[in-house]
Short mmCIF file of C-alpha atoms in Angstrom, two decimals:
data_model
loop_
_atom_site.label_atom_id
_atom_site.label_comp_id
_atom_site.label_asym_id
_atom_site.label_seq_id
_atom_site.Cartn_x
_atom_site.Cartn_y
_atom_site.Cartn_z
CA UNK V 1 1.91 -9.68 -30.53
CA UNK V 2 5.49 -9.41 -30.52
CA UNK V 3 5.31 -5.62 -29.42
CA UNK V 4 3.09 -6.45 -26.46
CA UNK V 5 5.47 -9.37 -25.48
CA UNK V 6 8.11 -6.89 -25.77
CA UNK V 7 6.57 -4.08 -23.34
CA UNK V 8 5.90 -7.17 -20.72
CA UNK V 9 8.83 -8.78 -21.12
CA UNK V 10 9.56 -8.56 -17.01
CA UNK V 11 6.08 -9.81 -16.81
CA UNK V 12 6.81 -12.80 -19.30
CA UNK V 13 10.28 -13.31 -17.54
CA UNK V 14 8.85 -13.68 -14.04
CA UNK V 15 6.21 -16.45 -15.48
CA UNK V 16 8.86 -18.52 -16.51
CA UNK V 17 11.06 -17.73 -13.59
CA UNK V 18 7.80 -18.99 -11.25
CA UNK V 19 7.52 -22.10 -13.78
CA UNK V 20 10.47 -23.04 -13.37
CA UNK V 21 10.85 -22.27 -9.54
CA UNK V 22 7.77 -24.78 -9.14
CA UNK V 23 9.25 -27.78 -10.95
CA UNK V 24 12.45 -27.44 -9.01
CA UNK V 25 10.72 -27.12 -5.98
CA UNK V 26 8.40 -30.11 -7.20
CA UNK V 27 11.07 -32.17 -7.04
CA UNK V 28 13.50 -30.79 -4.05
CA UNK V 29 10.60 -29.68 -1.61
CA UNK V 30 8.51 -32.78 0.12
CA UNK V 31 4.56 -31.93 -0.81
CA UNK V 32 5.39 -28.28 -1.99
CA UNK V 33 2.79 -29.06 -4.57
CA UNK V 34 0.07 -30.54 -3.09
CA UNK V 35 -3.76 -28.60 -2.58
CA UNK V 36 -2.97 -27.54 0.92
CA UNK V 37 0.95 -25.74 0.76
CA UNK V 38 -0.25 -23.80 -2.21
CA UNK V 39 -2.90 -22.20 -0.23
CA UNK V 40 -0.95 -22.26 3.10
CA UNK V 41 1.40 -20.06 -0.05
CA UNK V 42 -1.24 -18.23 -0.88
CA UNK V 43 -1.86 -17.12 2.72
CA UNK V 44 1.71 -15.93 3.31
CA UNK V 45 1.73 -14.70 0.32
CA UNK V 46 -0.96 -12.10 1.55
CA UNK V 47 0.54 -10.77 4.20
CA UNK V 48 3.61 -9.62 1.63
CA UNK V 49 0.97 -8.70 -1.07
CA UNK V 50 -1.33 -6.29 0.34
CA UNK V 51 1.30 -3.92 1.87
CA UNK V 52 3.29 -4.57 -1.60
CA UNK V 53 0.24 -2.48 -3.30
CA UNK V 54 1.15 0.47 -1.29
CA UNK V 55 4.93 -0.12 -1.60
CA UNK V 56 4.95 -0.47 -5.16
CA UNK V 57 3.74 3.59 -5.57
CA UNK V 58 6.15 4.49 -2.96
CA UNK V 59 9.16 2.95 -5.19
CA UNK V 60 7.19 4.17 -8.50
CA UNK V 61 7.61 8.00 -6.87
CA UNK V 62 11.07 7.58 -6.20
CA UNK V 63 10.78 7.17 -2.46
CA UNK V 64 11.00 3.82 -0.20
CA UNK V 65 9.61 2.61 3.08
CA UNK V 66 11.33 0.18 5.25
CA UNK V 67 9.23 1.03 8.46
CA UNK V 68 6.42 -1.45 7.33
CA UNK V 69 7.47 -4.73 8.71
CA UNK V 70 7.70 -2.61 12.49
CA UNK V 71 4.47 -0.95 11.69
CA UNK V 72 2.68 -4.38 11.06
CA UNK V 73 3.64 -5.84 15.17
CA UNK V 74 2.55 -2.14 16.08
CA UNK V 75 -0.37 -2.04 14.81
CA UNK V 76 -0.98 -5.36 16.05
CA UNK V 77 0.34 -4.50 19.57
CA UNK V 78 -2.36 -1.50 19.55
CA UNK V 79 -5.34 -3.63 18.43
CA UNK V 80 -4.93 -6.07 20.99
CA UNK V 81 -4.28 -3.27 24.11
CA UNK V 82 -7.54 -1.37 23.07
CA UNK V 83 -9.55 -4.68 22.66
CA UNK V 84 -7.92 -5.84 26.21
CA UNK V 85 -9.22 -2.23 27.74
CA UNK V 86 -12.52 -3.26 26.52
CA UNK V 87 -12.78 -1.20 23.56
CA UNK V 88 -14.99 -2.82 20.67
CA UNK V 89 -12.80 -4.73 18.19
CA UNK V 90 -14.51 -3.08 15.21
CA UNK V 91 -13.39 0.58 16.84
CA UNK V 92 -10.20 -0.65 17.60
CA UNK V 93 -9.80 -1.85 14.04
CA UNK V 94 -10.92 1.41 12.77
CA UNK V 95 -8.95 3.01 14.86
CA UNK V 96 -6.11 1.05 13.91
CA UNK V 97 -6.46 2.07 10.27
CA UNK V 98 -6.80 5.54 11.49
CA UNK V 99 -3.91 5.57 13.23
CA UNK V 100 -1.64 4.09 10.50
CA UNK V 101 -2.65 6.58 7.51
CA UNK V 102 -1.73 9.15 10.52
CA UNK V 103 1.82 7.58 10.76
CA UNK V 104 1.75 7.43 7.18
CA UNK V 105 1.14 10.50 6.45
CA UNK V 106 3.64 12.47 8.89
CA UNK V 107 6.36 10.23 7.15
CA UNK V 108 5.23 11.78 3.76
CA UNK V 109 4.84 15.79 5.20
CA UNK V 110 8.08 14.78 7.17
CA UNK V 111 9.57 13.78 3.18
CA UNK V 112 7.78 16.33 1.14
CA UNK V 113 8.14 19.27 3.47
CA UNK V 114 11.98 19.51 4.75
CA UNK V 115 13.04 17.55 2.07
CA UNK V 116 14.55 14.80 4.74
CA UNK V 117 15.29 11.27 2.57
CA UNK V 118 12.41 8.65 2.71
CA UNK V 119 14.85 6.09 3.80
CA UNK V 120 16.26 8.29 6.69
CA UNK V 121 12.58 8.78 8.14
CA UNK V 122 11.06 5.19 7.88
CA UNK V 123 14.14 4.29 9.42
CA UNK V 124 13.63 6.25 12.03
CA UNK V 125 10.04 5.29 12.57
CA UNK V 126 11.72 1.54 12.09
CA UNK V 127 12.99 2.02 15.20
CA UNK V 128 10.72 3.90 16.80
CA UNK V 129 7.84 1.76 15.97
CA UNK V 130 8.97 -1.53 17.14
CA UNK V 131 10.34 -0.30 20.33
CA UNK V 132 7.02 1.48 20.78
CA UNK V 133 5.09 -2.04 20.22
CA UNK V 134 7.61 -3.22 22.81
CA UNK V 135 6.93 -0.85 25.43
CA UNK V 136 3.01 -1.42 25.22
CA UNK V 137 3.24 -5.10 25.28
CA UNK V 138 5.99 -5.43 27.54
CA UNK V 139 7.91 -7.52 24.67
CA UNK V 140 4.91 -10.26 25.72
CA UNK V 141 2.27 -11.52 23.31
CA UNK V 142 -1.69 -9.90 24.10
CA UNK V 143 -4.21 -12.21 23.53
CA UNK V 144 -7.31 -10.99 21.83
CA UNK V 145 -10.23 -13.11 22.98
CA UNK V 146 -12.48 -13.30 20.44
CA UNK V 147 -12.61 -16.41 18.31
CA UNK V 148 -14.82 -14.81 15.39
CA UNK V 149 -11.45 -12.35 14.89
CA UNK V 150 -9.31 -14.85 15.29
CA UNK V 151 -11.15 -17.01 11.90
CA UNK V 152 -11.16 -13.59 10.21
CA UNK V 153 -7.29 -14.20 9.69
CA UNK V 154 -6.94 -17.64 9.55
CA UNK V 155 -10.26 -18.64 8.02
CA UNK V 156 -11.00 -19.41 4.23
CA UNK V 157 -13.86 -18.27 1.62
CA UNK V 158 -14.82 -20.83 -0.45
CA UNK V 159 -11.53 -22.90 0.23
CA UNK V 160 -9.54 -19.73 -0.62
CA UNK V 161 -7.81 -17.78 2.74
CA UNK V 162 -9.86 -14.68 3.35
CA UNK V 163 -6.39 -12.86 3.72
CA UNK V 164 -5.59 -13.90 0.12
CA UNK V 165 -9.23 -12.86 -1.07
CA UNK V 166 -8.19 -9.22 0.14
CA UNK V 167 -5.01 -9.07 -1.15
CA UNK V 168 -6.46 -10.11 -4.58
CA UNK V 169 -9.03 -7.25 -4.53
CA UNK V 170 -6.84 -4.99 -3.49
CA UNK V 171 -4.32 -5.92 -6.44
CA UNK V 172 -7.59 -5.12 -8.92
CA UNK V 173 -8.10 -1.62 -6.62
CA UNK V 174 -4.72 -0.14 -6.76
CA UNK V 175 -4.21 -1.42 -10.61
CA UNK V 176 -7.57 0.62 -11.27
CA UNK V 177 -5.46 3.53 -9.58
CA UNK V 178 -2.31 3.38 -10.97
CA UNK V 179 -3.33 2.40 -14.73
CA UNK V 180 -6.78 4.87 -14.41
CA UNK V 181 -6.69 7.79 -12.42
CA UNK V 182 -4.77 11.04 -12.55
CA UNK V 183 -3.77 10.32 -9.25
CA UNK V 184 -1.75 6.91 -10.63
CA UNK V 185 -0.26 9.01 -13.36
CA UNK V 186 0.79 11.77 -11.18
CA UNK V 187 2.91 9.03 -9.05
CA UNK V 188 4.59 7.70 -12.46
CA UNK V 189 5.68 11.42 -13.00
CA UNK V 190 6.92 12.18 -9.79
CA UNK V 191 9.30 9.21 -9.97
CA UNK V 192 10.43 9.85 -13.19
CA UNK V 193 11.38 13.40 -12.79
CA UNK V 194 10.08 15.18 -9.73
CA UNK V 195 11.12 18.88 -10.95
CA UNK V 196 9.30 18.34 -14.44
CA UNK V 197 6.17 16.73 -12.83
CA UNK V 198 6.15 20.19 -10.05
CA UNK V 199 6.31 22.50 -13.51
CA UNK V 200 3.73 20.89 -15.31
CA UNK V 201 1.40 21.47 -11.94
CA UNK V 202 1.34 18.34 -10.23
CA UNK V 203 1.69 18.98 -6.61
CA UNK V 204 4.60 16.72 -5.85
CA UNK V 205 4.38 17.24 -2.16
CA UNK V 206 0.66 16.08 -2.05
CA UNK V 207 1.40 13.05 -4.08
CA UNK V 208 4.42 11.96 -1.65
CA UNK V 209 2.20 12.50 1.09
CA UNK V 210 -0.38 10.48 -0.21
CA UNK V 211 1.58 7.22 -1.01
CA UNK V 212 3.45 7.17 2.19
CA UNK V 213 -0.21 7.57 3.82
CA UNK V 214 -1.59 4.39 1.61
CA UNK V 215 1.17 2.23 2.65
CA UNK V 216 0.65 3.53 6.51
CA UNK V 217 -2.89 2.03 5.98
CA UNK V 218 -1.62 -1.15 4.60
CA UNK V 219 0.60 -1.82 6.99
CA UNK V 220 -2.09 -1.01 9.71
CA UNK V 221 -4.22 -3.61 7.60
CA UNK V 222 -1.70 -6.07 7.46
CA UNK V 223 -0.80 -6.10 10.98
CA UNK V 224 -4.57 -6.56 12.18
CA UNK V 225 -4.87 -9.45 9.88
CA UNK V 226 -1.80 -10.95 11.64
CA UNK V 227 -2.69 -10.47 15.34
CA UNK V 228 -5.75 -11.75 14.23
CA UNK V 229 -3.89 -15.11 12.52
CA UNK V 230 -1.81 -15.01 15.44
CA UNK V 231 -4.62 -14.60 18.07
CA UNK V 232 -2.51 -12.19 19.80
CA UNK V 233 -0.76 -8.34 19.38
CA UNK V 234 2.84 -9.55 19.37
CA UNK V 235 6.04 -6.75 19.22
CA UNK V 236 8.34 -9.31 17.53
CA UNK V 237 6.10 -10.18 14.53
CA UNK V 238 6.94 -9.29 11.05
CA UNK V 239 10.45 -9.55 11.61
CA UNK V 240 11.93 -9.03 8.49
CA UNK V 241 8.92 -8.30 6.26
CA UNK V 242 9.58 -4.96 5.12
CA UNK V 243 12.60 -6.90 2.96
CA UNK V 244 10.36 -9.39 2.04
CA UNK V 245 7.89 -7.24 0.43
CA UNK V 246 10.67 -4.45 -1.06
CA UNK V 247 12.67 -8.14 -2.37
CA UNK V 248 9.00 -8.88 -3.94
CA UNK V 249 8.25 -5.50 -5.43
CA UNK V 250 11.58 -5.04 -7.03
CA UNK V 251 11.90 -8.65 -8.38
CA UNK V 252 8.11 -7.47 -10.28
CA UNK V 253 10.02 -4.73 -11.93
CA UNK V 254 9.49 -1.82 -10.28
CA UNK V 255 12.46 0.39 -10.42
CA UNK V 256 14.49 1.19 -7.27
CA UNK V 257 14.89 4.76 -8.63
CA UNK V 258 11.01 5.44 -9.63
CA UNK V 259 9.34 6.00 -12.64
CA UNK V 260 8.77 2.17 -13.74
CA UNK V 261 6.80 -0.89 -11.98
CA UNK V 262 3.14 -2.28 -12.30
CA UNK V 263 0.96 -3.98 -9.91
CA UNK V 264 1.22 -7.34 -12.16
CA UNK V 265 4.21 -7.15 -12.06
CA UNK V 266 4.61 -6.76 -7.99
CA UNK V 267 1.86 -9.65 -7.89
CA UNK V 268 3.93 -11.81 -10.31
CA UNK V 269 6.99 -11.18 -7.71
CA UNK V 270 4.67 -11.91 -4.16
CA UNK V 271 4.06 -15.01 -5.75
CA UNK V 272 7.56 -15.49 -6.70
CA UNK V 273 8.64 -14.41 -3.11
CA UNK V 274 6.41 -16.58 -1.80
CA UNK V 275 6.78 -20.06 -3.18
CA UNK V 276 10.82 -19.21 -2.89
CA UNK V 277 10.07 -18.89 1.25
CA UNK V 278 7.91 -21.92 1.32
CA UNK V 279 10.38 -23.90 -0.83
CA UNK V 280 13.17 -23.39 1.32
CA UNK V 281 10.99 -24.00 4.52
CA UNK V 282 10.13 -27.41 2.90
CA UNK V 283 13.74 -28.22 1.62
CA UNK V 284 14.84 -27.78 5.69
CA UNK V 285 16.98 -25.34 4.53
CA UNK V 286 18.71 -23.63 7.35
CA UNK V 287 16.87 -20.40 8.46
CA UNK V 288 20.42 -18.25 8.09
CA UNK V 289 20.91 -20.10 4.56
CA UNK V 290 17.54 -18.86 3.72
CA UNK V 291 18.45 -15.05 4.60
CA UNK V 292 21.55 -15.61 1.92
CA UNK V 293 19.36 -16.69 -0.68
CA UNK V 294 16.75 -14.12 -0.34
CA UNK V 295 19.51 -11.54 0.07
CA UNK V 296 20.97 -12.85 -3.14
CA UNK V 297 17.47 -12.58 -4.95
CA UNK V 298 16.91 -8.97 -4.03
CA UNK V 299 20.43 -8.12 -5.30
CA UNK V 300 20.21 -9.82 -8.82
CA UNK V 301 16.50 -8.17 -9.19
CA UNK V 302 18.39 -5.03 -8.38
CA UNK V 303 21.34 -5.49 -10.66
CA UNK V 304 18.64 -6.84 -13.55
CA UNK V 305 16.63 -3.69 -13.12
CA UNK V 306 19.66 -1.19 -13.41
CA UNK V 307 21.19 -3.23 -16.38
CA UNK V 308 17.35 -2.75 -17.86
CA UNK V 309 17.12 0.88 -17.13
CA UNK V 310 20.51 1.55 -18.98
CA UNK V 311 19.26 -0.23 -22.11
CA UNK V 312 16.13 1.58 -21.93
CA UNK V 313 18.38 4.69 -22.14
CA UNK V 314 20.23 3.80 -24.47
CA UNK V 315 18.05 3.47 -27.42
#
């Protein structure tokens, strides 16, 4: 027992970090736990989660992605232009998804094949992305008329939000891959020591690729599930998600310089993230004050996991 305790001990530190978040928030934050804010939590908590999946292998192979939270309003931006030039939502939605595992995937052949830094490209498709959305739109919301889409985001599933139902199934997906499959394995040894993993015949290129293609998708996913919350393709959402979902995947445990996370972890931190956000909102909390506090979080999860790495090294 002890020994398992031991090897989850950042799982086992972020329960009691969440239990204790909720009874100071119990008490500071007006209704923060009544029926309906947990699951209005649980909704926001999706739109983090289910491009946290993807993010999670990008950190575990040593690489980041900051271009998500831009990739979310484009992909939302495109959904609603091809639905308003009368192409069928469920084409546009595929097309959508197609379209982000593209973008995806040129930021991985971009990494793996001329060697150019992960951050240095998804920052340049950070830009590029979000000024593309603007350009489309016109920096002005595009409604999508169809009220059946519009439930798809916002509606529930037996009282739980369908965006939350997909994040959870996705969470049981990508722990299947990344506890199961050589593939999952592959992206452990990448991050952990990219020359060794190349010798031993993993194709390291491949596997970048790969990962940066997943979390195109996600985004892509995400951002169709907002426009359709939103009822509209809008080229100033997701304003600051990308740090929202990197704050939530590092405070899980995953290591900033690959090798190290799981999924439980990164769905311990969403949650974490997410009742943080809420409690703040609640609490009237200035939005500014709220950027310092979630800027603070992100740095102690960062200082805890290089403090944790060391000790790790040191036995």
């Amino acid at each position: 027992m002890s020994s398992f305790l031991s090897g989850r001990a950042n799982e086992v530190g972020l329960v009691v970090g969440i239990v204790v978040l909720y009874a100071f928030l119990a008490f500071m934050a007006p209704n923060f736990l009544t029926p309906a804010n947990q699951l209005n939590i649980l909704r926001d908590a999706a739109f983090v989660g289910i491009i946290a999946w993807g993010m999670t292998l990008v950190l575990i192979s040593g690489e980041i992605d900051i271009s998500v939270g831009p990739h979310v309003a484009f992909a939302g931006v495109v959904l609603a232009k091809l639905a308003a030039s009368g192409v069928p939502l469920p084409m546009a939605v595929l097309l959508v998804l197609v379209l982000g595992a593209f973008i995806g995937t040129v930021a991985g052949f971009l990494r793996a094949r001329f060697e150019v830094p992960s951050f240095i490209v998804t920052l340049s498709l950070w830009l590029a992305l979000r000024g593309i959305a603007q350009v489309i739109s016109n920096a002005v919301p595009i409604v999508i008329m169809d009220f059946d889409f519009q439930r798809f985001g916002s509606g529930a599933l037996f009282g739980i939000p369908i965006p939350a139902i997909i994040m959870l199934v996705l969470f049981v997906v990508f722990t299947f891959i990344a506890t199961r499959t050589v593939f999952g394995r592959s992206v452990y040894a990448v991050g952990g020591n990219a020359e060794a993993a190349r010798l031993s015949g993993i194709p390291v290129a491949k596997v970048r690729t790969i990962v940066f293609a997943i979390s195109g998708v996600l985004a892509a996913l995400t951002g169709i599930l907002m426009a359709s919350r939103l009822g509209s393709g809008n080229s100033g959402a997701a304003t600051g998600l990308e740090f929202d979902i990197i704050a939530a995947v590092v405070v899980g445990g995953t290591s900033l310089f690959g090798g190290r996370g799981t999924m439980l972890g990164t769905l311990l931190g969403v949650m974490f993230i997410g009742a943080l956000v809420n409690g703040l909102v609640l609490m009237g909390v200035d939005p500014f004050a709220q950027g310092i506090v979630r800027g603070f979080v992100i740095l102690a999860a960062v200082m805890i996991n290089i403090i944790s790495i060391r000790r790790v090294r040191s036995r």
